[in-house]
Amino acid sequence: MLPFFLSLLAGIFLGYLLRRKEKIFSVDKILSFIVILLIFFTGIKIGSTNEIKSMGNIWFESIIFSIFSIFCSILIAMFIEKFYWRKKNVYNKSNNSSY
Amino acid sequence: MFIIKVIIVLISGILIGSIISPQNILPFLDYLINLNLCFLLFFAGYEIGKAPNITKGLKEASSIVSLILLSTIFGSIIGAFIAGQIIGFNPLYSMSIGAGFGWYSLTGPLLMQYINPYIGAIGFTANILREILTILLFPYFEKIFGIFAAISMGGATTMDSTLPIIIKTVSDKKYILIAFIHGAILTILAPILIPFILSI
C-alpha cells in the first residue's frame, strides 16, 4: 500500500509545483490508456481465479448479497449527501448575508 | 464512448483469463497491476495538484470522506444483513460477507477459513460482483444517485480496481482523492471488521 500512497503524493506534489505552467502533456490521454490497461488486467485476474468457475449454484445468493449491500450503501449515501449540501448552503448563505 | 471500451476490455479480459487460466503468470499479473496502479495514482495526483484551490478543497475532502465511509460501512453491513434474512442465512455470516466491501480476494479466503467453503464462495462472488458492477455502473450512478452514493457503492475497491473509472468520470478532481482515501481506510478496516463480526 505504501508505494500507492507515495506515487499519489509525488503526483500531487509535482502537479502543485507545476500548477502555473501550461499543459506540458495530455494527462487525460495517458490516464485513459492506463485505465483501459488496468481494467483489462483486472478482467484477466477475475477470469483466472479458479473459485469462480466451480460454483454454478451460488450465483443467486451472491447476487442478492451484492445488490443489497450496494443498494443500502447508495441509499444512506444519498440521504447523507442531500443533508450535507443543504447544511452547507445554509452555512454559506448565513455567511454571505453578514457581509 | 469510453464505457463501451471498458465493457469490451473487461469482458475480453475475463474470457482470456478463464480460458488460458494463467496460474503461473498470476504473480507477474499482480506485479503489472500494482505497477500500473502506481502510474495511475501518480498522474491522478498530478491532476489533483494542478487543480486550482486544492488546499481549500482538502479541508472539505476530509469531512466528505468520513461521511461516505459511514454510508459504506453501515450500508454494506445492513444490506448484507437484510439479504441474509431474505435467503435465510445466519445474520453474523451475512454481515461478514457485506463487511468485505467489495474486496473479494480477502473476503473469500477469510470466510472459507473462519466459517466454511460455501460461505467463502458466496463472500467471494458477491464481492466480485460489487467490483464489476461498480466498474460498469459508476458513470451512470454518479449522475443518477450522486457522487457520494457512487463512491460508496465501490467500497474498498475505490483505492485500486475501480479507481480508474472514477478518475475518468469525476469532473471535480478532489473526488479522486476522496475515493482513494475512502478505499484505503476500508482496505484497512475490512480485515479487522470481518473477524470482529464473526466473534460477536
PDB file of C-alpha atoms in Angstrom:
ATOM      1  CA  MET A   1       0.000   0.000   0.000  1.00  0.00           C
ATOM      2  CA  LEU A   2       2.920   2.348   0.696  1.00  0.00           C
ATOM      3  CA  PRO A   3       4.039   2.610  -2.964  1.00  0.00           C
ATOM      4  CA  PHE A   4       0.490   3.683  -3.878  1.00  0.00           C
ATOM      5  CA  PHE A   5       0.473   6.479  -1.325  1.00  0.00           C
ATOM      6  CA  LEU A   6       3.942   7.615  -2.366  1.00  0.00           C
ATOM      7  CA  SER A   7       3.005   7.673  -6.068  1.00  0.00           C
ATOM      8  CA  LEU A   8      -0.103   9.699  -5.306  1.00  0.00           C
ATOM      9  CA  LEU A   9       1.798  12.139  -3.099  1.00  0.00           C
ATOM     10  CA  ALA A  10       4.598  12.518  -5.666  1.00  0.00           C
ATOM     11  CA  GLY A  11       1.987  13.269  -8.344  1.00  0.00           C
ATOM     12  CA  ILE A  12       0.173  15.819  -6.187  1.00  0.00           C
ATOM     13  CA  PHE A  13       3.461  17.485  -5.283  1.00  0.00           C
ATOM     14  CA  LEU A  14       4.641  17.712  -8.896  1.00  0.00           C
ATOM     15  CA  GLY A  15       1.241  18.927 -10.077  1.00  0.00           C
ATOM     16  CA  TYR A  16       1.224  21.591  -7.360  1.00  0.00           C
ATOM     17  CA  LEU A  17       4.716  22.764  -8.314  1.00  0.00           C
ATOM     18  CA  LEU A  18       3.766  22.981 -11.981  1.00  0.00           C
ATOM     19  CA  ARG A  19       0.276  24.378 -11.360  1.00  0.00           C
ATOM     20  CA  ARG A  20       1.022  27.689 -13.090  1.00  0.00           C
ATOM     21  CA  LYS A  21       2.704  26.061 -16.104  1.00  0.00           C
ATOM     22  CA  GLU A  22       0.843  25.499 -19.323  1.00  0.00           C
ATOM     23  CA  LYS A  23      -0.153  21.946 -20.247  1.00  0.00           C
ATOM     24  CA  ILE A  24       3.080  20.011 -20.852  1.00  0.00           C
ATOM     25  CA  PHE A  25       1.489  16.729 -21.875  1.00  0.00           C
ATOM     26  CA  SER A  26      -2.020  15.373 -22.166  1.00  0.00           C
ATOM     27  CA  VAL A  27      -2.637  13.687 -18.822  1.00  0.00           C
ATOM     28  CA  ASP A  28      -6.093  12.683 -19.971  1.00  0.00           C
ATOM     29  CA  LYS A  29      -4.763  10.526 -22.810  1.00  0.00           C
ATOM     30  CA  ILE A  30      -2.187   8.836 -20.567  1.00  0.00           C
ATOM     31  CA  LEU A  31      -4.852   8.212 -17.929  1.00  0.00           C
ATOM     32  CA  SER A  32      -7.250   6.695 -20.480  1.00  0.00           C
ATOM     33  CA  PHE A  33      -4.537   4.331 -21.666  1.00  0.00           C
ATOM     34  CA  ILE A  34      -3.584   3.212 -18.147  1.00  0.00           C
ATOM     35  CA  VAL A  35      -7.252   2.848 -17.172  1.00  0.00           C
ATOM     36  CA  ILE A  36      -8.003   0.554 -20.122  1.00  0.00           C
ATOM     37  CA  LEU A  37      -4.872  -1.492 -19.432  1.00  0.00           C
ATOM     38  CA  LEU A  38      -5.765  -1.830 -15.754  1.00  0.00           C
ATOM     39  CA  ILE A  39      -9.344  -2.896 -16.414  1.00  0.00           C
ATOM     40  CA  PHE A  40      -8.053  -5.498 -18.873  1.00  0.00           C
ATOM     41  CA  PHE A  41      -5.618  -6.915 -16.291  1.00  0.00           C
ATOM     42  CA  THR A  42      -8.327  -6.862 -13.626  1.00  0.00           C
ATOM     43  CA  GLY A  43     -10.542  -8.839 -16.031  1.00  0.00           C
ATOM     44  CA  ILE A  44      -7.819 -11.449 -16.584  1.00  0.00           C
ATOM     45  CA  LYS A  45      -7.356 -11.736 -12.836  1.00  0.00           C
ATOM     46  CA  ILE A  46     -11.093 -12.190 -12.226  1.00  0.00           C
ATOM     47  CA  GLY A  47     -11.369 -14.757 -15.033  1.00  0.00           C
ATOM     48  CA  SER A  48      -8.349 -16.769 -13.992  1.00  0.00           C
ATOM     49  CA  THR A  49      -9.488 -17.122 -10.393  1.00  0.00           C
ATOM     50  CA  ASN A  50     -10.441 -20.769 -10.028  1.00  0.00           C
ATOM     51  CA  GLU A  51     -13.111 -20.291  -7.358  1.00  0.00           C
ATOM     52  CA  ILE A  52     -15.449 -18.538  -9.761  1.00  0.00           C
ATOM     53  CA  LYS A  53     -15.756 -21.479 -12.178  1.00  0.00           C
ATOM     54  CA  SER A  54     -16.564 -24.232  -9.719  1.00  0.00           C
ATOM     55  CA  MET A  55     -19.661 -22.644  -8.277  1.00  0.00           C
ATOM     56  CA  GLY A  56     -22.683 -22.580 -10.519  1.00  0.00           C
ATOM     57  CA  ASN A  57     -25.139 -22.867  -7.635  1.00  0.00           C
ATOM     58  CA  ILE A  58     -24.226 -19.842  -5.572  1.00  0.00           C
ATOM     59  CA  TRP A  59     -24.887 -17.116  -8.133  1.00  0.00           C
ATOM     60  CA  PHE A  60     -28.366 -16.374  -6.824  1.00  0.00           C
ATOM     61  CA  GLU A  61     -27.232 -15.900  -3.207  1.00  0.00           C
ATOM     62  CA  SER A  62     -24.226 -13.855  -4.315  1.00  0.00           C
ATOM     63  CA  ILE A  63     -26.312 -11.536  -6.473  1.00  0.00           C
ATOM     64  CA  ILE A  64     -28.749 -10.928  -3.600  1.00  0.00           C
ATOM     65  CA  PHE A  65     -25.908 -10.120  -1.202  1.00  0.00           C
ATOM     66  CA  SER A  66     -24.164  -7.901  -3.705  1.00  0.00           C
ATOM     67  CA  ILE A  67     -27.261  -5.947  -4.729  1.00  0.00           C
ATOM     68  CA  PHE A  68     -28.471  -5.350  -1.176  1.00  0.00           C
ATOM     69  CA  SER A  69     -25.031  -4.215   0.046  1.00  0.00           C
ATOM     70  CA  ILE A  70     -24.751  -1.802  -2.869  1.00  0.00           C
ATOM     71  CA  PHE A  71     -28.353  -0.612  -2.586  1.00  0.00           C
ATOM     72  CA  CYS A  72     -28.162   0.185   1.142  1.00  0.00           C
ATOM     73  CA  SER A  73     -24.811   1.961   0.732  1.00  0.00           C
ATOM     74  CA  ILE A  74     -26.290   4.100  -2.030  1.00  0.00           C
ATOM     75  CA  LEU A  75     -29.445   4.842  -0.044  1.00  0.00           C
ATOM     76  CA  ILE A  76     -27.577   6.039   3.048  1.00  0.00           C
ATOM     77  CA  ALA A  77     -25.037   7.978   0.961  1.00  0.00           C
ATOM     78  CA  MET A  78     -27.794   9.770  -0.974  1.00  0.00           C
ATOM     79  CA  PHE A  79     -29.506  10.732   2.245  1.00  0.00           C
ATOM     80  CA  ILE A  80     -26.244  11.988   3.761  1.00  0.00           C
ATOM     81  CA  GLU A  81     -25.263  13.892   0.608  1.00  0.00           C
ATOM     82  CA  LYS A  82     -28.600  15.702   0.495  1.00  0.00           C
ATOM     83  CA  PHE A  83     -28.234  16.614   4.138  1.00  0.00           C
ATOM     84  CA  TYR A  84     -24.601  17.703   3.602  1.00  0.00           C
ATOM     85  CA  TRP A  85     -25.286  20.138   0.742  1.00  0.00           C
ATOM     86  CA  ARG A  86     -28.339  21.569   2.464  1.00  0.00           C
ATOM     87  CA  LYS A  87     -26.357  22.246   5.617  1.00  0.00           C
ATOM     88  CA  LYS A  88     -23.515  23.716   3.570  1.00  0.00           C
ATOM     89  CA  ASN A  89     -25.840  26.004   1.641  1.00  0.00           C
ATOM     90  CA  VAL A  90     -27.457  27.257   4.829  1.00  0.00           C
ATOM     91  CA  TYR A  91     -23.991  27.903   6.240  1.00  0.00           C
ATOM     92  CA  ASN A  92     -22.833  29.754   3.113  1.00  0.00           C
ATOM     93  CA  LYS A  93     -25.985  31.845   2.947  1.00  0.00           C
ATOM     94  CA  SER A  94     -25.716  32.942   6.568  1.00  0.00           C
ATOM     95  CA  ASN A  95     -22.058  33.803   5.937  1.00  0.00           C
ATOM     96  CA  ASN A  96     -22.834  35.893   2.877  1.00  0.00           C
ATOM     97  CA  SER A  97     -25.667  37.784   4.494  1.00  0.00           C
ATOM     98  CA  SER A  98     -23.387  39.021   7.253  1.00  0.00           C
ATOM     99  CA  TYR A  99     -21.287  40.984   4.792  1.00  0.00           C
TER     100      TYR A  99
ATOM    101  CA  MET B   1     -17.517   6.040 -25.994  1.00  0.00           C
ATOM    102  CA  PHE B   2     -15.271   5.230 -23.099  1.00  0.00           C
ATOM    103  CA  ILE B   3     -17.685   2.944 -21.262  1.00  0.00           C
ATOM    104  CA  ILE B   4     -18.028   0.696 -24.326  1.00  0.00           C
ATOM    105  CA  LYS B   5     -14.253   0.289 -24.439  1.00  0.00           C
ATOM    106  CA  VAL B   6     -14.377  -0.526 -20.720  1.00  0.00           C
ATOM    107  CA  ILE B   7     -17.052  -3.209 -21.198  1.00  0.00           C
ATOM    108  CA  ILE B   8     -15.246  -4.806 -24.150  1.00  0.00           C
ATOM    109  CA  VAL B   9     -11.894  -4.789 -22.382  1.00  0.00           C
ATOM    110  CA  LEU B  10     -13.342  -6.127 -19.101  1.00  0.00           C
ATOM    111  CA  ILE B  11     -15.250  -8.967 -20.788  1.00  0.00           C
ATOM    112  CA  SER B  12     -12.360  -9.952 -23.042  1.00  0.00           C
ATOM    113  CA  GLY B  13     -10.055  -9.894 -20.003  1.00  0.00           C
ATOM    114  CA  ILE B  14     -12.369 -12.196 -18.042  1.00  0.00           C
ATOM    115  CA  LEU B  15     -12.719 -14.541 -21.052  1.00  0.00           C
ATOM    116  CA  ILE B  16      -8.980 -14.656 -21.731  1.00  0.00           C
ATOM    117  CA  GLY B  17      -8.320 -15.212 -18.034  1.00  0.00           C
ATOM    118  CA  SER B  18     -10.800 -18.072 -17.755  1.00  0.00           C
ATOM    119  CA  ILE B  19      -9.668 -19.763 -20.973  1.00  0.00           C
ATOM    120  CA  ILE B  20      -5.913 -19.680 -20.500  1.00  0.00           C
ATOM    121  CA  SER B  21      -6.145 -19.664 -16.682  1.00  0.00           C
ATOM    122  CA  PRO B  22      -2.633 -18.356 -16.278  1.00  0.00           C
ATOM    123  CA  GLN B  23      -1.903 -19.567 -12.743  1.00  0.00           C
ATOM    124  CA  ASN B  24       1.838 -19.375 -13.333  1.00  0.00           C
ATOM    125  CA  ILE B  25       1.712 -15.771 -14.500  1.00  0.00           C
ATOM    126  CA  LEU B  26      -0.593 -14.580 -11.690  1.00  0.00           C
ATOM    127  CA  PRO B  27       2.265 -13.178  -9.578  1.00  0.00           C
ATOM    128  CA  PHE B  28       3.527 -11.361 -12.675  1.00  0.00           C
ATOM    129  CA  LEU B  29      -0.017 -10.103 -13.354  1.00  0.00           C
ATOM    130  CA  ASP B  30      -0.227  -8.778  -9.797  1.00  0.00           C
ATOM    131  CA  TYR B  31       3.084  -7.031 -10.315  1.00  0.00           C
ATOM    132  CA  LEU B  32       1.831  -5.477 -13.572  1.00  0.00           C
ATOM    133  CA  ILE B  33      -1.393  -4.317 -11.910  1.00  0.00           C
ATOM    134  CA  ASN B  34       0.475  -2.751  -8.987  1.00  0.00           C
ATOM    135  CA  LEU B  35       2.950  -1.029 -11.275  1.00  0.00           C
ATOM    136  CA  ASN B  36       0.130   0.347 -13.425  1.00  0.00           C
ATOM    137  CA  LEU B  37      -1.718   1.498 -10.330  1.00  0.00           C
ATOM    138  CA  CYS B  38       1.354   3.459  -9.234  1.00  0.00           C
ATOM    139  CA  PHE B  39       1.425   5.221 -12.605  1.00  0.00           C
ATOM    140  CA  LEU B  40      -2.321   5.812 -12.447  1.00  0.00           C
ATOM    141  CA  LEU B  41      -2.065   7.313  -8.975  1.00  0.00           C
ATOM    142  CA  PHE B  42       0.898   9.451  -9.976  1.00  0.00           C
ATOM    143  CA  PHE B  43      -0.939  11.008 -12.918  1.00  0.00           C
ATOM    144  CA  ALA B  44      -4.175  11.295 -10.969  1.00  0.00           C
ATOM    145  CA  GLY B  45      -2.177  13.020  -8.218  1.00  0.00           C
ATOM    146  CA  TYR B  46      -0.682  15.339 -10.821  1.00  0.00           C
ATOM    147  CA  GLU B  47      -4.186  16.372 -11.888  1.00  0.00           C
ATOM    148  CA  ILE B  48      -5.241  16.886  -8.269  1.00  0.00           C
ATOM    149  CA  GLY B  49      -2.170  19.009  -7.501  1.00  0.00           C
ATOM    150  CA  LYS B  50      -2.707  21.109 -10.606  1.00  0.00           C
ATOM    151  CA  ALA B  51      -6.379  21.758  -9.834  1.00  0.00           C
ATOM    152  CA  PRO B  52      -6.997  25.286  -8.579  1.00  0.00           C
ATOM    153  CA  ASN B  53      -7.813  25.886  -4.892  1.00  0.00           C
ATOM    154  CA  ILE B  54      -6.619  22.411  -3.951  1.00  0.00           C
ATOM    155  CA  THR B  55      -5.630  23.342  -0.399  1.00  0.00           C
ATOM    156  CA  LYS B  56      -9.107  24.698   0.202  1.00  0.00           C
ATOM    157  CA  GLY B  57     -10.573  21.512  -1.265  1.00  0.00           C
ATOM    158  CA  LEU B  58      -8.571  19.258   1.061  1.00  0.00           C
ATOM    159  CA  LYS B  59     -10.269  20.527   4.209  1.00  0.00           C
ATOM    160  CA  GLU B  60     -13.668  19.849   2.750  1.00  0.00           C
ATOM    161  CA  ALA B  61     -12.470  16.480   1.439  1.00  0.00           C
ATOM    162  CA  SER B  62     -11.758  15.045   4.880  1.00  0.00           C
ATOM    163  CA  SER B  63     -15.298  15.629   6.121  1.00  0.00           C
ATOM    164  CA  ILE B  64     -16.744  14.202   2.908  1.00  0.00           C
ATOM    165  CA  VAL B  65     -14.553  11.088   3.252  1.00  0.00           C
ATOM    166  CA  SER B  66     -15.878  10.379   6.736  1.00  0.00           C
ATOM    167  CA  LEU B  67     -19.488  10.833   5.606  1.00  0.00           C
ATOM    168  CA  ILE B  68     -19.085   8.449   2.663  1.00  0.00           C
ATOM    169  CA  LEU B  69     -17.259   5.977   4.923  1.00  0.00           C
ATOM    170  CA  LEU B  70     -20.238   5.940   7.292  1.00  0.00           C
ATOM    171  CA  SER B  71     -22.609   5.179   4.399  1.00  0.00           C
ATOM    172  CA  THR B  72     -20.394   2.424   3.027  1.00  0.00           C
ATOM    173  CA  ILE B  73     -19.783   0.666   6.337  1.00  0.00           C
ATOM    174  CA  PHE B  74     -23.376   0.771   7.609  1.00  0.00           C
ATOM    175  CA  GLY B  75     -24.938   0.365   4.168  1.00  0.00           C
ATOM    176  CA  SER B  76     -22.885  -2.704   3.237  1.00  0.00           C
ATOM    177  CA  ILE B  77     -23.358  -4.469   6.575  1.00  0.00           C
ATOM    178  CA  ILE B  78     -27.075  -3.624   6.951  1.00  0.00           C
ATOM    179  CA  GLY B  79     -27.693  -4.520   3.293  1.00  0.00           C
ATOM    180  CA  ALA B  80     -25.977  -7.875   3.679  1.00  0.00           C
ATOM    181  CA  PHE B  81     -27.957  -8.482   6.890  1.00  0.00           C
ATOM    182  CA  ILE B  82     -31.248  -7.879   5.037  1.00  0.00           C
ATOM    183  CA  ALA B  83     -30.093 -10.104   2.155  1.00  0.00           C
ATOM    184  CA  GLY B  84     -29.268 -12.844   4.664  1.00  0.00           C
ATOM    185  CA  GLN B  85     -32.701 -12.565   6.238  1.00  0.00           C
ATOM    186  CA  ILE B  86     -34.331 -12.992   2.821  1.00  0.00           C
ATOM    187  CA  ILE B  87     -32.417 -16.175   1.923  1.00  0.00           C
ATOM    188  CA  GLY B  88     -32.321 -17.448   5.494  1.00  0.00           C
ATOM    189  CA  PHE B  89     -28.643 -17.144   6.385  1.00  0.00           C
ATOM    190  CA  ASN B  90     -27.027 -16.778   9.777  1.00  0.00           C
ATOM    191  CA  PRO B  91     -27.065 -12.986  10.396  1.00  0.00           C
ATOM    192  CA  LEU B  92     -23.421 -12.828  11.501  1.00  0.00           C
ATOM    193  CA  TYR B  93     -22.264 -14.771   8.433  1.00  0.00           C
ATOM    194  CA  SER B  94     -24.330 -12.432   6.243  1.00  0.00           C
ATOM    195  CA  MET B  95     -22.906  -9.286   7.809  1.00  0.00           C
ATOM    196  CA  SER B  96     -19.351 -10.573   7.407  1.00  0.00           C
ATOM    197  CA  ILE B  97     -19.988 -11.049   3.670  1.00  0.00           C
ATOM    198  CA  GLY B  98     -21.061  -7.382   3.482  1.00  0.00           C
ATOM    199  CA  ALA B  99     -18.052  -6.265   5.524  1.00  0.00           C
ATOM    200  CA  GLY B 100     -15.793  -7.345   2.658  1.00  0.00           C
ATOM    201  CA  PHE B 101     -16.742  -4.040   0.960  1.00  0.00           C
ATOM    202  CA  GLY B 102     -16.009  -5.487  -2.490  1.00  0.00           C
ATOM    203  CA  TRP B 103     -12.571  -6.835  -1.603  1.00  0.00           C
ATOM    204  CA  TYR B 104     -13.175 -10.359  -2.900  1.00  0.00           C
ATOM    205  CA  SER B 105      -9.627 -11.663  -2.691  1.00  0.00           C
ATOM    206  CA  LEU B 106      -9.726 -11.041   1.063  1.00  0.00           C
ATOM    207  CA  THR B 107     -13.341 -11.924   1.910  1.00  0.00           C
ATOM    208  CA  GLY B 108     -13.419 -15.241   0.036  1.00  0.00           C
ATOM    209  CA  PRO B 109     -10.377 -16.902   1.636  1.00  0.00           C
ATOM    210  CA  LEU B 110     -11.064 -15.332   5.054  1.00  0.00           C
ATOM    211  CA  LEU B 111     -14.634 -16.668   5.248  1.00  0.00           C
ATOM    212  CA  MET B 112     -13.535 -20.043   3.885  1.00  0.00           C
ATOM    213  CA  GLN B 113     -11.153 -20.320   6.820  1.00  0.00           C
ATOM    214  CA  TYR B 114     -13.390 -18.849   9.511  1.00  0.00           C
ATOM    215  CA  ILE B 115     -16.731 -20.444   8.512  1.00  0.00           C
ATOM    216  CA  ASN B 116     -16.852 -22.881   5.587  1.00  0.00           C
ATOM    217  CA  PRO B 117     -16.050 -23.036   1.849  1.00  0.00           C
ATOM    218  CA  TYR B 118     -19.700 -22.452   0.905  1.00  0.00           C
ATOM    219  CA  ILE B 119     -19.968 -19.083   2.702  1.00  0.00           C
ATOM    220  CA  GLY B 120     -16.454 -18.288   1.492  1.00  0.00           C
ATOM    221  CA  ALA B 121     -17.502 -18.851  -2.102  1.00  0.00           C
ATOM    222  CA  ILE B 122     -20.541 -16.595  -1.692  1.00  0.00           C
ATOM    223  CA  GLY B 123     -18.400 -13.939   0.009  1.00  0.00           C
ATOM    224  CA  PHE B 124     -16.064 -14.171  -2.945  1.00  0.00           C
ATOM    225  CA  THR B 125     -18.667 -13.947  -5.718  1.00  0.00           C
ATOM    226  CA  ALA B 126     -20.844 -11.332  -4.005  1.00  0.00           C
ATOM    227  CA  ASN B 127     -17.842  -9.036  -3.611  1.00  0.00           C
ATOM    228  CA  ILE B 128     -16.506  -9.677  -7.116  1.00  0.00           C
ATOM    229  CA  LEU B 129     -19.946  -8.683  -8.433  1.00  0.00           C
ATOM    230  CA  ARG B 130     -19.768  -5.493  -6.411  1.00  0.00           C
ATOM    231  CA  GLU B 131     -16.481  -4.634  -8.114  1.00  0.00           C
ATOM    232  CA  ILE B 132     -17.711  -5.495 -11.623  1.00  0.00           C
ATOM    233  CA  LEU B 133     -20.992  -3.591 -11.134  1.00  0.00           C
ATOM    234  CA  THR B 134     -19.077  -0.538  -9.900  1.00  0.00           C
ATOM    235  CA  ILE B 135     -16.739  -0.553 -12.922  1.00  0.00           C
ATOM    236  CA  LEU B 136     -19.725  -0.770 -15.265  1.00  0.00           C
ATOM    237  CA  LEU B 137     -22.245   1.466 -13.489  1.00  0.00           C
ATOM    238  CA  PHE B 138     -20.162   4.171 -11.774  1.00  0.00           C
ATOM    239  CA  PRO B 139     -20.544   6.800 -14.545  1.00  0.00           C
ATOM    240  CA  TYR B 140     -24.336   6.368 -14.549  1.00  0.00           C
ATOM    241  CA  PHE B 141     -24.839   6.067 -10.805  1.00  0.00           C
ATOM    242  CA  GLU B 142     -22.766   9.196 -10.286  1.00  0.00           C
ATOM    243  CA  LYS B 143     -25.296  11.092 -12.393  1.00  0.00           C
ATOM    244  CA  ILE B 144     -28.413   9.401 -11.030  1.00  0.00           C
ATOM    245  CA  PHE B 145     -27.652   8.965  -7.320  1.00  0.00           C
ATOM    246  CA  GLY B 146     -24.865  11.477  -6.757  1.00  0.00           C
ATOM    247  CA  ILE B 147     -21.126  11.282  -6.216  1.00  0.00           C
ATOM    248  CA  PHE B 148     -21.344  10.204  -2.537  1.00  0.00           C
ATOM    249  CA  ALA B 149     -23.518   7.208  -3.442  1.00  0.00           C
ATOM    250  CA  ALA B 150     -21.370   6.194  -6.408  1.00  0.00           C
ATOM    251  CA  ILE B 151     -18.157   6.194  -4.367  1.00  0.00           C
ATOM    252  CA  SER B 152     -19.930   4.395  -1.526  1.00  0.00           C
ATOM    253  CA  MET B 153     -21.002   1.687  -3.954  1.00  0.00           C
ATOM    254  CA  GLY B 154     -17.373   0.921  -4.808  1.00  0.00           C
ATOM    255  CA  GLY B 155     -16.439   0.110  -1.198  1.00  0.00           C
ATOM    256  CA  ALA B 156     -12.806  -0.793  -0.582  1.00  0.00           C
ATOM    257  CA  THR B 157     -12.151  -1.070  -4.327  1.00  0.00           C
ATOM    258  CA  THR B 158     -12.188   2.711  -4.791  1.00  0.00           C
ATOM    259  CA  MET B 159      -8.472   2.795  -3.960  1.00  0.00           C
ATOM    260  CA  ASP B 160      -7.464   0.394  -6.729  1.00  0.00           C
ATOM    261  CA  SER B 161      -9.595  -1.586  -9.185  1.00  0.00           C
ATOM    262  CA  THR B 162     -12.471   0.884  -9.514  1.00  0.00           C
ATOM    263  CA  LEU B 163     -10.294   3.997  -9.156  1.00  0.00           C
ATOM    264  CA  PRO B 164      -9.585   4.108 -12.939  1.00  0.00           C
ATOM    265  CA  ILE B 165     -13.241   4.520 -13.847  1.00  0.00           C
ATOM    266  CA  ILE B 166     -13.701   7.060 -11.046  1.00  0.00           C
ATOM    267  CA  ILE B 167     -10.767   9.116 -12.338  1.00  0.00           C
ATOM    268  CA  LYS B 168     -12.244   9.102 -15.836  1.00  0.00           C
ATOM    269  CA  THR B 169     -15.726  10.038 -14.594  1.00  0.00           C
ATOM    270  CA  VAL B 170     -15.471  12.792 -11.976  1.00  0.00           C
ATOM    271  CA  SER B 171     -15.098  16.401 -13.051  1.00  0.00           C
ATOM    272  CA  ASP B 172     -14.159  17.785  -9.626  1.00  0.00           C
ATOM    273  CA  LYS B 173     -10.641  16.404  -9.078  1.00  0.00           C
ATOM    274  CA  LYS B 174     -10.902  16.383  -5.307  1.00  0.00           C
ATOM    275  CA  TYR B 175     -13.221  13.377  -5.513  1.00  0.00           C
ATOM    276  CA  ILE B 176     -10.316  11.302  -6.880  1.00  0.00           C
ATOM    277  CA  LEU B 177      -8.505  11.875  -3.611  1.00  0.00           C
ATOM    278  CA  ILE B 178     -11.685  11.303  -1.608  1.00  0.00           C
ATOM    279  CA  ALA B 179     -12.316   7.987  -3.389  1.00  0.00           C
ATOM    280  CA  PHE B 180      -8.731   6.852  -2.822  1.00  0.00           C
ATOM    281  CA  ILE B 181      -8.705   7.635   0.907  1.00  0.00           C
ATOM    282  CA  HIS B 182     -12.171   6.092   1.279  1.00  0.00           C
ATOM    283  CA  GLY B 183     -10.931   2.863  -0.311  1.00  0.00           C
ATOM    284  CA  ALA B 184      -7.677   2.881   1.640  1.00  0.00           C
ATOM    285  CA  ILE B 185      -9.435   3.182   5.007  1.00  0.00           C
ATOM    286  CA  LEU B 186     -11.877   0.389   4.115  1.00  0.00           C
ATOM    287  CA  THR B 187      -8.950  -1.770   2.984  1.00  0.00           C
ATOM    288  CA  ILE B 188      -7.543  -1.402   6.496  1.00  0.00           C
ATOM    289  CA  LEU B 189     -10.963  -1.874   8.135  1.00  0.00           C
ATOM    290  CA  ALA B 190     -12.204  -4.995   6.289  1.00  0.00           C
ATOM    291  CA  PRO B 191      -9.618  -7.461   7.705  1.00  0.00           C
ATOM    292  CA  ILE B 192     -10.401  -6.127  11.201  1.00  0.00           C
ATOM    293  CA  LEU B 193     -14.190  -5.954  10.875  1.00  0.00           C
ATOM    294  CA  ILE B 194     -14.807  -9.422   9.400  1.00  0.00           C
ATOM    295  CA  PRO B 195     -13.176 -11.355  12.291  1.00  0.00           C
ATOM    296  CA  PHE B 196     -14.762  -8.912  14.742  1.00  0.00           C
ATOM    297  CA  ILE B 197     -18.298  -9.520  13.417  1.00  0.00           C
ATOM    298  CA  LEU B 198     -17.732 -13.290  13.491  1.00  0.00           C
ATOM    299  CA  SER B 199     -16.515 -13.119  17.087  1.00  0.00           C
ATOM    300  CA  ILE B 200     -19.713 -11.435  18.351  1.00  0.00           C
TER     301      ILE B 200
END
